[in-house]
JSON list of C-alpha atoms in Angstrom, two decimals:
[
{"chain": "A", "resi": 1192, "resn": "UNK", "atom": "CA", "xyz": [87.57, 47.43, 211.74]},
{"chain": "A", "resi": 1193, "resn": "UNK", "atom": "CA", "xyz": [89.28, 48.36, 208.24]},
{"chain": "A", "resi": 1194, "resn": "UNK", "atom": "CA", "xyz": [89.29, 51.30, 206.58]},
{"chain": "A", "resi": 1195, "resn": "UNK", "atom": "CA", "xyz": [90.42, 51.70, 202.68]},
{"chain": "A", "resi": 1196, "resn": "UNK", "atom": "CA", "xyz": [90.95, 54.58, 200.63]},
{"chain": "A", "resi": 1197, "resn": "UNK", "atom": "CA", "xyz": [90.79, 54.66, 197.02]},
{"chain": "A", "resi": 1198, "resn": "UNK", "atom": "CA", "xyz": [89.65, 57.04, 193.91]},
{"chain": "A", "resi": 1199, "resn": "UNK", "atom": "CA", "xyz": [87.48, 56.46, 191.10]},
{"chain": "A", "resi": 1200, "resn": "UNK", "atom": "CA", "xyz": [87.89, 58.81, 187.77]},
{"chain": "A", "resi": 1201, "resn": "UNK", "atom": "CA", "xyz": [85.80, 59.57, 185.39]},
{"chain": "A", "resi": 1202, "resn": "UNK", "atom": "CA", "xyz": [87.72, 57.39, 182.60]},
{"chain": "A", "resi": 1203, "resn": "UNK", "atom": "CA", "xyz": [87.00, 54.27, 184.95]},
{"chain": "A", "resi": 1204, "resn": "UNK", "atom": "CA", "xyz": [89.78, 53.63, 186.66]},
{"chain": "A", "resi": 1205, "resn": "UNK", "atom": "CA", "xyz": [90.28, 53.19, 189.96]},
{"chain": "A", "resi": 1206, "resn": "UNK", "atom": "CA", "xyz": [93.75, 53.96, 192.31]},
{"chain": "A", "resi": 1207, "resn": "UNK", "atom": "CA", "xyz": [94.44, 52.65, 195.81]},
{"chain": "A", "resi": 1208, "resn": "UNK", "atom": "CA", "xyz": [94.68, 49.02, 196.82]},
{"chain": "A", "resi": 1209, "resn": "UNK", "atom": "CA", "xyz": [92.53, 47.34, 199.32]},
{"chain": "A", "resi": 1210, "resn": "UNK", "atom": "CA", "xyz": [94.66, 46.15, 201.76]},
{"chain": "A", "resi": 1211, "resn": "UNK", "atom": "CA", "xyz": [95.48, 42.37, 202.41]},
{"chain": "A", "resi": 1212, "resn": "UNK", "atom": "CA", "xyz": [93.26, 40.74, 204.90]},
{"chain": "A", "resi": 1213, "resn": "UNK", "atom": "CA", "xyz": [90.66, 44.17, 204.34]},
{"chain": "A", "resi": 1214, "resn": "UNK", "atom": "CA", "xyz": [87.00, 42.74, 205.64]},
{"chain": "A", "resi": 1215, "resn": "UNK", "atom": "CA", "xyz": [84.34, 43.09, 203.16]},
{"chain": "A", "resi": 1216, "resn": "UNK", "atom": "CA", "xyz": [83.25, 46.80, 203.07]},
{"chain": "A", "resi": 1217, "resn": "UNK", "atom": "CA", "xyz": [79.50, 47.30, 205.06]},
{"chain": "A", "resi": 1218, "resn": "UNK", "atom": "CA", "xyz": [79.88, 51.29, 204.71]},
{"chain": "A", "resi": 1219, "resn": "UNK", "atom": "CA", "xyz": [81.03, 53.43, 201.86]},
{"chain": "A", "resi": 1220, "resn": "UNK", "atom": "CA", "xyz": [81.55, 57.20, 202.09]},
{"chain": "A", "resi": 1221, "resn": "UNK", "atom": "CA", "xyz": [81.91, 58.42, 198.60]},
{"chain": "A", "resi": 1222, "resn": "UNK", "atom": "CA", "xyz": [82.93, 62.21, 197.75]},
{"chain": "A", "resi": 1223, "resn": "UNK", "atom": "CA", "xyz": [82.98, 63.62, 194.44]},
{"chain": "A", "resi": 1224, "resn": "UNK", "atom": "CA", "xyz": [81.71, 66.78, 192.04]},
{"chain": "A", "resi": 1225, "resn": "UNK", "atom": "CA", "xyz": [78.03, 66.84, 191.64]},
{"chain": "A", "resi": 1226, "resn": "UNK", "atom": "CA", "xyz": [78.17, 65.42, 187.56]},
{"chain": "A", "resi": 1227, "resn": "UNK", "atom": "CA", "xyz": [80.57, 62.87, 189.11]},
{"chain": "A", "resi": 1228, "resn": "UNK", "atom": "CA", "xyz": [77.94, 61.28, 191.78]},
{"chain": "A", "resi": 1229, "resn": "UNK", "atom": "CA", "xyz": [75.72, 61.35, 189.01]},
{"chain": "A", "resi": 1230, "resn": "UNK", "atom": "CA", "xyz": [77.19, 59.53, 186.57]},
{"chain": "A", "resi": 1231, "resn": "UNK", "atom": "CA", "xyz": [75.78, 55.85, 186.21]},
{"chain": "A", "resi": 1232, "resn": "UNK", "atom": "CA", "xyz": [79.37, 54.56, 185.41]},
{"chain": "A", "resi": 1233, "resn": "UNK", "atom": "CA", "xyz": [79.89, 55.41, 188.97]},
{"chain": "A", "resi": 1234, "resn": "UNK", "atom": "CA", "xyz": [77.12, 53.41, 190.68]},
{"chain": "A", "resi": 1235, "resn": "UNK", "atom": "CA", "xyz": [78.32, 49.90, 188.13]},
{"chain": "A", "resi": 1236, "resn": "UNK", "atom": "CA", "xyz": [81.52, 50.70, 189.72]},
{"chain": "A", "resi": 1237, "resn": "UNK", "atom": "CA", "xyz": [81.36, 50.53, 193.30]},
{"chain": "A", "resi": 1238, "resn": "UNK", "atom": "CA", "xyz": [78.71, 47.74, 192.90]},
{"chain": "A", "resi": 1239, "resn": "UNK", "atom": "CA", "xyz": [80.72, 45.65, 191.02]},
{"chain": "A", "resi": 1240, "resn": "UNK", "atom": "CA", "xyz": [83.33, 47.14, 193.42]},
{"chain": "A", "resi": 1241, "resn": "UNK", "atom": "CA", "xyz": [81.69, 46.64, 196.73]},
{"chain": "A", "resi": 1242, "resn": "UNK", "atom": "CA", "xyz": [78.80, 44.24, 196.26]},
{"chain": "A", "resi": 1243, "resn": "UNK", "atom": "CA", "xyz": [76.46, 44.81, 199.40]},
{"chain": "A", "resi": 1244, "resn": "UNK", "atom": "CA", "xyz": [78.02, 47.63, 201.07]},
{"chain": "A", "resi": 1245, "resn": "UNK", "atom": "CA", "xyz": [75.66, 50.75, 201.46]},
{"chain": "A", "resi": 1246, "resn": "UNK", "atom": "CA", "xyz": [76.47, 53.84, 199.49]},
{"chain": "A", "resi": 1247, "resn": "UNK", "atom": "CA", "xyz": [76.62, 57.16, 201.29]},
{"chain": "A", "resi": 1248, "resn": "UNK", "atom": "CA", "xyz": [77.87, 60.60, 200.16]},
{"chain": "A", "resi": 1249, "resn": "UNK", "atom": "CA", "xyz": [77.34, 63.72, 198.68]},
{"chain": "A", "resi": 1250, "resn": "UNK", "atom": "CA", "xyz": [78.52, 66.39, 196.34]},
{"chain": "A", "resi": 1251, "resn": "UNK", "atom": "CA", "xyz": [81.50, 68.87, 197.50]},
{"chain": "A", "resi": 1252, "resn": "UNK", "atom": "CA", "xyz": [83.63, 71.34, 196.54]},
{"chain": "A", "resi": 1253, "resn": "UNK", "atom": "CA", "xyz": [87.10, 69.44, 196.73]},
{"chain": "A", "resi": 1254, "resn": "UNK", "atom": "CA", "xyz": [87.67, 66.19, 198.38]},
{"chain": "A", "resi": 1255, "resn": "UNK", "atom": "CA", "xyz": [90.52, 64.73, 201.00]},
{"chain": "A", "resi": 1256, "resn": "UNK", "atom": "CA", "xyz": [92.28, 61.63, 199.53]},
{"chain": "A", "resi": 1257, "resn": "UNK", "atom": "CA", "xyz": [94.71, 60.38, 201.96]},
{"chain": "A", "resi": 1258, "resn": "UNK", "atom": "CA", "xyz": [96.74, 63.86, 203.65]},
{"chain": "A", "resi": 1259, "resn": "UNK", "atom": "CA", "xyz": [95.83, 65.85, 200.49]},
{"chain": "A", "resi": 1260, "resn": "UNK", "atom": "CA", "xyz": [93.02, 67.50, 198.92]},
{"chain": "A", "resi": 1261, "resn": "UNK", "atom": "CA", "xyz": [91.60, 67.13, 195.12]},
{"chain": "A", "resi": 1262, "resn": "UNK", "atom": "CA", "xyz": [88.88, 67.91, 192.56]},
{"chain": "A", "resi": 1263, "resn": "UNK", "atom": "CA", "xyz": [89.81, 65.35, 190.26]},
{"chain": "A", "resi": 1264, "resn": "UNK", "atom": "CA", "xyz": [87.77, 62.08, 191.40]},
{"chain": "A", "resi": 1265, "resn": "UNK", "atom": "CA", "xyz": [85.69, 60.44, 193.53]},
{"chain": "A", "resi": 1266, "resn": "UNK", "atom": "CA", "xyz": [87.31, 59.48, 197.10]},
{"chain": "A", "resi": 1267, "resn": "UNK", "atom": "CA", "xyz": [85.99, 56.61, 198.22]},
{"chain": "A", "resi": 1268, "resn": "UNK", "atom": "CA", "xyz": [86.45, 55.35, 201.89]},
{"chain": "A", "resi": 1269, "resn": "UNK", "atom": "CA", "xyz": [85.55, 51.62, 202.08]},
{"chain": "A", "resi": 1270, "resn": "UNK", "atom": "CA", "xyz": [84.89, 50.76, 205.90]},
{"chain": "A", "resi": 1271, "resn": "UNK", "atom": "CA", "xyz": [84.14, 46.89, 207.30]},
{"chain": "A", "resi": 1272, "resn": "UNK", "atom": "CA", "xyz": [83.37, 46.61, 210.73]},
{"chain": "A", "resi": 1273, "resn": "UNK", "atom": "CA", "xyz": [84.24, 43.68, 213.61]},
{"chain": "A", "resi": 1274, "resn": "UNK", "atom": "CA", "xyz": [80.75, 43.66, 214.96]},
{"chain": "A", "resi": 1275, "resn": "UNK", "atom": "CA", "xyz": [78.95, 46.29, 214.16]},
{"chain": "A", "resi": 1276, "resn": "UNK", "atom": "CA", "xyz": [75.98, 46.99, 211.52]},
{"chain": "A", "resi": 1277, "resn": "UNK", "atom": "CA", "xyz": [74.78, 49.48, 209.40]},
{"chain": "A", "resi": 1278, "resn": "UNK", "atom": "CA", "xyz": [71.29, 50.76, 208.64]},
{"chain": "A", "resi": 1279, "resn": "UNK", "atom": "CA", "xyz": [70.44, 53.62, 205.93]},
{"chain": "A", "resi": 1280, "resn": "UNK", "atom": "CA", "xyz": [67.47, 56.14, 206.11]},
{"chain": "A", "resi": 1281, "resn": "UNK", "atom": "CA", "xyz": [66.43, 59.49, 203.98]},
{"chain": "A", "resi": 1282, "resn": "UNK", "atom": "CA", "xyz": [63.83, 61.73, 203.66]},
{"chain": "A", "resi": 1283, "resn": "UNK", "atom": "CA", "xyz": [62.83, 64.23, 201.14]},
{"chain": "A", "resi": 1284, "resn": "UNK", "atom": "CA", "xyz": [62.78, 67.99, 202.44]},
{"chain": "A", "resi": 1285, "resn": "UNK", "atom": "CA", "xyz": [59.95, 69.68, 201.35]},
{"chain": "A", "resi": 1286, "resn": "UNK", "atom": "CA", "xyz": [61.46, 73.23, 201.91]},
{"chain": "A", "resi": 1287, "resn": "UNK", "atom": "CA", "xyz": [63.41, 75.19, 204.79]},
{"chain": "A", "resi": 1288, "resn": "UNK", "atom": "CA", "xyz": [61.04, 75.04, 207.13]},
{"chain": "A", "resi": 1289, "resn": "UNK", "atom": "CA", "xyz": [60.84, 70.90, 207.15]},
{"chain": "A", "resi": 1290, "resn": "UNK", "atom": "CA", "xyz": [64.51, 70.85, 208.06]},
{"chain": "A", "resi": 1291, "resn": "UNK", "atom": "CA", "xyz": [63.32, 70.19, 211.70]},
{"chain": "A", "resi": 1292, "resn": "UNK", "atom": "CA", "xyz": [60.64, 67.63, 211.01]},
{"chain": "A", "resi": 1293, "resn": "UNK", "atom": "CA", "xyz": [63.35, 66.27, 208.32]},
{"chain": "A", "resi": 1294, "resn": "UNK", "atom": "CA", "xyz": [65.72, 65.85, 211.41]},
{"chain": "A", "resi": 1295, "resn": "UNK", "atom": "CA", "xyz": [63.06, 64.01, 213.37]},
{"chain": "A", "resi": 1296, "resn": "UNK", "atom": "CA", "xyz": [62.00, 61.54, 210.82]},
{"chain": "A", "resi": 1297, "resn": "UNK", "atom": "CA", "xyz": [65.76, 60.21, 210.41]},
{"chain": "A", "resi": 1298, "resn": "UNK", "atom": "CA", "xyz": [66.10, 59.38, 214.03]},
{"chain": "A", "resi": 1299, "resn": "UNK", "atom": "CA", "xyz": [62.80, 57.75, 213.78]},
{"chain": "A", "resi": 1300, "resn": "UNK", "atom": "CA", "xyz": [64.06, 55.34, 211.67]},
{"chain": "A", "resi": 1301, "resn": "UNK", "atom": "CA", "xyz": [67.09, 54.76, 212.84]},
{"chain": "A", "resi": 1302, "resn": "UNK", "atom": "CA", "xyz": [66.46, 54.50, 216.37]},
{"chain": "A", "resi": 1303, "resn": "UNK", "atom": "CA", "xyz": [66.77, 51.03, 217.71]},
{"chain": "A", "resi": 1304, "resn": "UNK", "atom": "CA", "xyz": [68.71, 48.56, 220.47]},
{"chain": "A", "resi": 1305, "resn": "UNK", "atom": "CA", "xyz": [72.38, 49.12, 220.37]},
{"chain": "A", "resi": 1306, "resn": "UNK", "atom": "CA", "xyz": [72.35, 52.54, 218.12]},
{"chain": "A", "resi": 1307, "resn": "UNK", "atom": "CA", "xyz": [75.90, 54.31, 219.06]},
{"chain": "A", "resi": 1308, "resn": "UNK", "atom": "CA", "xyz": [76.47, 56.65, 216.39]},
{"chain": "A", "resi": 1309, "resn": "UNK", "atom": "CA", "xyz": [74.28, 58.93, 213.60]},
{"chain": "A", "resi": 1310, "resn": "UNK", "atom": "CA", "xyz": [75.99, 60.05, 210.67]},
{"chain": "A", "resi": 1311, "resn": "UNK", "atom": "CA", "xyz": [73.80, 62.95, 208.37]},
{"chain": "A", "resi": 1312, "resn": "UNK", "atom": "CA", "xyz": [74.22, 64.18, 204.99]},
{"chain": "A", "resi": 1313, "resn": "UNK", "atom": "CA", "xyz": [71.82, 66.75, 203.20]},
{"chain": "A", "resi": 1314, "resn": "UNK", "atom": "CA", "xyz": [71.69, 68.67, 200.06]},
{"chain": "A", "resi": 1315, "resn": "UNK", "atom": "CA", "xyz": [73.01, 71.74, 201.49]},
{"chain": "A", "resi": 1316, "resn": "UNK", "atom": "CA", "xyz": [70.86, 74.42, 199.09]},
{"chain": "A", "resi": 1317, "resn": "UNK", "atom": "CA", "xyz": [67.92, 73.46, 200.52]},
{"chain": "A", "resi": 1318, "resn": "UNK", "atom": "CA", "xyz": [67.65, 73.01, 204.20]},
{"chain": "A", "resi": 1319, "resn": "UNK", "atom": "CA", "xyz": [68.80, 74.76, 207.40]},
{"chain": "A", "resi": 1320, "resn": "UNK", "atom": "CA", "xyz": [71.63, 72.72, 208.50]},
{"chain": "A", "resi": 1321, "resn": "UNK", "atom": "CA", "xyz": [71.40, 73.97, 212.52]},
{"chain": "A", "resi": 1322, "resn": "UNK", "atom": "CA", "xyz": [67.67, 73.18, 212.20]},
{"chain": "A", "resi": 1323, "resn": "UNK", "atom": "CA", "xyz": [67.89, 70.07, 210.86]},
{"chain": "A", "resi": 1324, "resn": "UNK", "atom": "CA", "xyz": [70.65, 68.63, 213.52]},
{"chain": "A", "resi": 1325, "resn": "UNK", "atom": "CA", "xyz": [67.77, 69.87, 215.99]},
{"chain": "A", "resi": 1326, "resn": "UNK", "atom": "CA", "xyz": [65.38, 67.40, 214.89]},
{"chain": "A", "resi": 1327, "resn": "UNK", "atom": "CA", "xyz": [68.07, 64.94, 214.73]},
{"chain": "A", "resi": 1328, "resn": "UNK", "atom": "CA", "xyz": [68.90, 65.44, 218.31]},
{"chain": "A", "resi": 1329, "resn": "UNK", "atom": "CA", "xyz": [65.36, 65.79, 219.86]},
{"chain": "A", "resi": 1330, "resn": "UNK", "atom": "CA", "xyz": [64.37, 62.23, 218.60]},
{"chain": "A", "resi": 1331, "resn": "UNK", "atom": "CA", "xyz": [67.58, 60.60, 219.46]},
{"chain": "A", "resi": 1332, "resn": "UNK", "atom": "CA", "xyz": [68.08, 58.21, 222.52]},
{"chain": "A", "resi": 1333, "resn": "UNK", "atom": "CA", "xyz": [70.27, 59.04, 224.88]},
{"chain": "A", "resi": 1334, "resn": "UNK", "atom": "CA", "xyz": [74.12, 58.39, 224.25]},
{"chain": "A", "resi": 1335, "resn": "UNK", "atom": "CA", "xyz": [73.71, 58.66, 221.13]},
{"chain": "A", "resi": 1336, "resn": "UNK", "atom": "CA", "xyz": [76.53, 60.90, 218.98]},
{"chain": "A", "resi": 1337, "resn": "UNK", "atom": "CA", "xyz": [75.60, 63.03, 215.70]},
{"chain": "A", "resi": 1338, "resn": "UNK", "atom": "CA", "xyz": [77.98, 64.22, 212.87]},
{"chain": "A", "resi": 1339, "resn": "UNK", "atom": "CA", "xyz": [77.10, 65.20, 209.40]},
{"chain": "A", "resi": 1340, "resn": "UNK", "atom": "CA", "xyz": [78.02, 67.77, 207.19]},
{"chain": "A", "resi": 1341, "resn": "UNK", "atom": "CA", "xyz": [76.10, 69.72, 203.81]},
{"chain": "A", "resi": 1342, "resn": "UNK", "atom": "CA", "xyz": [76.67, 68.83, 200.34]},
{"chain": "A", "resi": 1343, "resn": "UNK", "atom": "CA", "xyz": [78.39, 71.38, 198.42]},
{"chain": "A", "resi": 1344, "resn": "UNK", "atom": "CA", "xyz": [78.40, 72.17, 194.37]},
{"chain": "A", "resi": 1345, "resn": "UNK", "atom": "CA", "xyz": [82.10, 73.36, 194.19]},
{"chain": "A", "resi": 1346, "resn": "UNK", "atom": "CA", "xyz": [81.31, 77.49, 193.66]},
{"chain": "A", "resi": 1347, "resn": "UNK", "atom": "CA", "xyz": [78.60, 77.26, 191.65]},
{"chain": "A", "resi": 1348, "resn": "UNK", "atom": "CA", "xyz": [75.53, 76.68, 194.32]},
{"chain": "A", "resi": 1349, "resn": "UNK", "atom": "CA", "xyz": [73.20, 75.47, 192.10]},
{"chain": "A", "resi": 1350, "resn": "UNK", "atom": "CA", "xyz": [72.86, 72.02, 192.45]},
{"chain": "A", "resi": 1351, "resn": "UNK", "atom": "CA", "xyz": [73.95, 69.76, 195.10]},
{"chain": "A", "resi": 1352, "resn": "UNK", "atom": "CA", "xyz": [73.30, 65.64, 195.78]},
{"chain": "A", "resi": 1353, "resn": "UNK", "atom": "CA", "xyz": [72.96, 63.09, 198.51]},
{"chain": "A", "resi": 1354, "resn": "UNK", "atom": "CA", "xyz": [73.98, 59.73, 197.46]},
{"chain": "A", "resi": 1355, "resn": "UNK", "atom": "CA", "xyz": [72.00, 57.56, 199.40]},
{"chain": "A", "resi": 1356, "resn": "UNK", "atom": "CA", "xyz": [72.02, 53.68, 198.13]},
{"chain": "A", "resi": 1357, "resn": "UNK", "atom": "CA", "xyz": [71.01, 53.33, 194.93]},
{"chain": "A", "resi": 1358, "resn": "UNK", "atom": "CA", "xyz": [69.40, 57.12, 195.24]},
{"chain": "A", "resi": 1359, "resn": "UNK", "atom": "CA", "xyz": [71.50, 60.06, 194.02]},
{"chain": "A", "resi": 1360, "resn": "UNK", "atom": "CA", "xyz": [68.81, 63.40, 194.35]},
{"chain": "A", "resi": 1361, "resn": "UNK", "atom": "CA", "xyz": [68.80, 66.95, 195.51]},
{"chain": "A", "resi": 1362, "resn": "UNK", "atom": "CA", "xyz": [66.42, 68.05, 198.25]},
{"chain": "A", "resi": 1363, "resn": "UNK", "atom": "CA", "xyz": [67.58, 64.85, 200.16]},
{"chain": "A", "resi": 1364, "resn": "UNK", "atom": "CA", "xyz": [68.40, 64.48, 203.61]},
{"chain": "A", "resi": 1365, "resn": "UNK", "atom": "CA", "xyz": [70.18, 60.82, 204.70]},
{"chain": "A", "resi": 1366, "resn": "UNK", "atom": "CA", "xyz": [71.85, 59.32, 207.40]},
{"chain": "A", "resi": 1367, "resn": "UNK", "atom": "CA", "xyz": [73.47, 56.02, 208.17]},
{"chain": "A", "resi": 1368, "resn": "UNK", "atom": "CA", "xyz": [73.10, 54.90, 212.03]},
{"chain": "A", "resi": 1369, "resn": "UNK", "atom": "CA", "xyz": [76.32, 52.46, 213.34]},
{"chain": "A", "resi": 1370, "resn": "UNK", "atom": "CA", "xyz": [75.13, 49.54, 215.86]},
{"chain": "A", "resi": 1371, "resn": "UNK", "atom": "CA", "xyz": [77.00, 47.48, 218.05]},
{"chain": "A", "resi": 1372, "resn": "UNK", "atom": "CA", "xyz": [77.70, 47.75, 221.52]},
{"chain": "A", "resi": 1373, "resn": "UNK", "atom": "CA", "xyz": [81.38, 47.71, 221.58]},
{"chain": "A", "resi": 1374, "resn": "UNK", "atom": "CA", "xyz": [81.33, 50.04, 218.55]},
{"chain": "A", "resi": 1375, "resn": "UNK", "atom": "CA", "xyz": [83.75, 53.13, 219.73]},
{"chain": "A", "resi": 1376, "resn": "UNK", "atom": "CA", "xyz": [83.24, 56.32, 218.34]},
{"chain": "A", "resi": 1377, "resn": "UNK", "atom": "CA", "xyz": [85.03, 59.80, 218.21]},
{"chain": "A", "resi": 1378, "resn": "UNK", "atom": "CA", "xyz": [85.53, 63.08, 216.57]},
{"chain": "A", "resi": 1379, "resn": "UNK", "atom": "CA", "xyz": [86.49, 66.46, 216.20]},
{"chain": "A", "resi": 1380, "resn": "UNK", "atom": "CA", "xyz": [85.82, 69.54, 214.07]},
{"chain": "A", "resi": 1381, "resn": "UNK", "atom": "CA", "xyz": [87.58, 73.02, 213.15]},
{"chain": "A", "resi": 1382, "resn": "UNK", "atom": "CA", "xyz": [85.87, 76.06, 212.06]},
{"chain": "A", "resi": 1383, "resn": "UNK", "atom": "CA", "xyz": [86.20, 79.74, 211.59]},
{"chain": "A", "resi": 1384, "resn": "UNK", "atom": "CA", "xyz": [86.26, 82.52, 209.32]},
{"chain": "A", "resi": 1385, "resn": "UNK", "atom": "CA", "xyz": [88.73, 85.09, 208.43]},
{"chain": "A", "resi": 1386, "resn": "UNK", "atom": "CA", "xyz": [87.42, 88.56, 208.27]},
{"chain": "A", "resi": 1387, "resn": "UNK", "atom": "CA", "xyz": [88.23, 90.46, 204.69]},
{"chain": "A", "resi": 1388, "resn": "UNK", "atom": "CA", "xyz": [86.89, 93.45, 202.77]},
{"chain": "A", "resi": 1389, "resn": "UNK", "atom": "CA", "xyz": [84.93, 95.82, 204.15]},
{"chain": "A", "resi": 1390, "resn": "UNK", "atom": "CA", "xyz": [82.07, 95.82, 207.04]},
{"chain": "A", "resi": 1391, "resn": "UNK", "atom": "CA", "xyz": [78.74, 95.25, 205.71]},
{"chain": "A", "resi": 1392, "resn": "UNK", "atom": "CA", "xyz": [75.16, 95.35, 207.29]},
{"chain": "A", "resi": 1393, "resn": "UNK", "atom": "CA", "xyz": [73.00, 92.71, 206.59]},
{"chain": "A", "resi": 1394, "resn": "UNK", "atom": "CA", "xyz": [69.63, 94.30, 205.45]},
{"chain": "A", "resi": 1395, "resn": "UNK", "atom": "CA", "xyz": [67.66, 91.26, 204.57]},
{"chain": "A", "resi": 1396, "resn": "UNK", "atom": "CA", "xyz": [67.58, 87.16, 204.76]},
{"chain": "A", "resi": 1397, "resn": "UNK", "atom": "CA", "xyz": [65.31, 84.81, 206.10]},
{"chain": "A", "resi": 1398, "resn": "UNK", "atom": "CA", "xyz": [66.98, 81.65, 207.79]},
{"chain": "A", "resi": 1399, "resn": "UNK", "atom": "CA", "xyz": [69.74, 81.00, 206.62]},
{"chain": "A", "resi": 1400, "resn": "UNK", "atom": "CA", "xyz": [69.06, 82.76, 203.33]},
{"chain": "A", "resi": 1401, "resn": "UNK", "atom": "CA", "xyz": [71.31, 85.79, 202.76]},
{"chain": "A", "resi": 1402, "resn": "UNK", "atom": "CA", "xyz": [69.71, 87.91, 200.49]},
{"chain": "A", "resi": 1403, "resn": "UNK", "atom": "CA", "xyz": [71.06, 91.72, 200.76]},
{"chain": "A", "resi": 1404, "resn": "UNK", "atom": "CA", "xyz": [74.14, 93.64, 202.33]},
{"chain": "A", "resi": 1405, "resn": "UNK", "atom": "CA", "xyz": [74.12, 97.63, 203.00]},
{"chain": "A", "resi": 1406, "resn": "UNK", "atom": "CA", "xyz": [70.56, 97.30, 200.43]},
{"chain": "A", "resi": 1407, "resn": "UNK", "atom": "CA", "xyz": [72.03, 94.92, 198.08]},
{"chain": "A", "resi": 1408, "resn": "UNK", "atom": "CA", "xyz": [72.21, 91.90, 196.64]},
{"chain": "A", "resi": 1409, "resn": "UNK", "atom": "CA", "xyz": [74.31, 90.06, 198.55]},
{"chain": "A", "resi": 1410, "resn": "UNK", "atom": "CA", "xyz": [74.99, 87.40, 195.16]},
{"chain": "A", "resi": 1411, "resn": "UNK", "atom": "CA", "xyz": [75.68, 90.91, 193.31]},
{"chain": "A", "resi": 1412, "resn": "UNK", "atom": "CA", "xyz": [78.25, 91.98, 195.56]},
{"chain": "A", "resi": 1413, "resn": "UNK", "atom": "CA", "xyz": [79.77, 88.20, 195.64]},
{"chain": "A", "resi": 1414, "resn": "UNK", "atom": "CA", "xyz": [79.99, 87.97, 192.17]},
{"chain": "A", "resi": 1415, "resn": "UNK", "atom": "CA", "xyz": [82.05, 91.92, 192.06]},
{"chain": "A", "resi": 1416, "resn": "UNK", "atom": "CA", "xyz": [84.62, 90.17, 194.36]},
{"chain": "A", "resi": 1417, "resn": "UNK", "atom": "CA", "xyz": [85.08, 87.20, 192.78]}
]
């Protein structure tokens, strides 16, 4: 397996070298600001770029290039495999509560001999995350690992994307299953918060909506601490 790092800005250009000896990439994970994934010079890019790998990514709100993080491109990890394959599906998510049947209809397509790992992406503003990896789980066979994450829109949480192939959409849910029977796969996550300001009750959400705090708007009181 190789993995290859590079950025892609806005002007065109690209920085990072493929390494020598680098297999052809199968699987690209591509990071970037919402207008960014969106642009059209972006898809000629890594097409031109990456002939036949599949595209998969989503909008954020900073991306890791190498041991750093940045707001300025598009990271884009190129990975080729020894002897393993890729396969893409998505779904549409019709509103929060499909983010379980969403879950349910990746796996479904995906599932097949020698599936070892599911990766997920989904716009983040429109399903229930928790939910979601449910679904993903229940239909999955056994032995078979899930990671994924939420696409982000920096701080504005309006509109986030799922680049999915050719596809670049809100309201999408994707996921790319890795095949291969010596395929080896691991991982780890950190999380948290860290408390600040004062205690506050919350008085209404539905899901994973927040809506109020103490009786009011919670976006009110977000934007007064900004």
């Amino acid at each position: 397996m190789t993995v290859d790092q590079l950025q892609w800005s806005p002007d065109g250009a690209w920085s990072g070298q493929v390494q020598a000896g680098s297999r052809p990439a199968q699987l690209l994970l591509v990071f970037g600001a919402t207008e960014r994934l969106e642009d059209p010079a972006l898809a000629a890019a890594l097409a031109h770029r990456f002939p036949g790998a599949v595209r998969f990514g989503c909008s954020t709100a900073g991306e890791i290039v190498g041991t750093g993080a940045t707001d300025a491109g598009v990271a884009v990890t190129a990975l080729g495999f020894d002897a393993s394959t890729v396969r893409l599906a998505t779904t549409p998510i019709a509103d929060l509560e499909d983010s379980r049947a969403a879950g349910r209809r990746l796996m479904e397509q995906l599932a097949a001999d020698g599936l070892a790992h599911v990766l997920t992406l989904c716009d983040g503003l429109s399903v229930n995350g928790s939910q979601l990896a449910e679904g993903l789980a229940s239909a999955a066979p056994d032995g078979v690992a899930i990671t994924g994450g939420l696409a982000g829109d920096g701080t504005a949480f309006g509109h986030a994307v799922v680049m999915a192939g050719a596809t670049v959409a809100s309201g999408l849910a994707a996921a790319v299953g890795l095949y291969g029977a010596g395929l080896r796969v691991a991982c780890a996550s950190l999380g948290g918060w860290d408390p600040f300001g004062p205690e506050r009750l919350i008085t209404r959400s539905r899901g994973h909506v927040l809506y109020e705090l103490d009786g009011q708007s919670a976006l009110g009181l977000h934007a007064l601490s900004r």
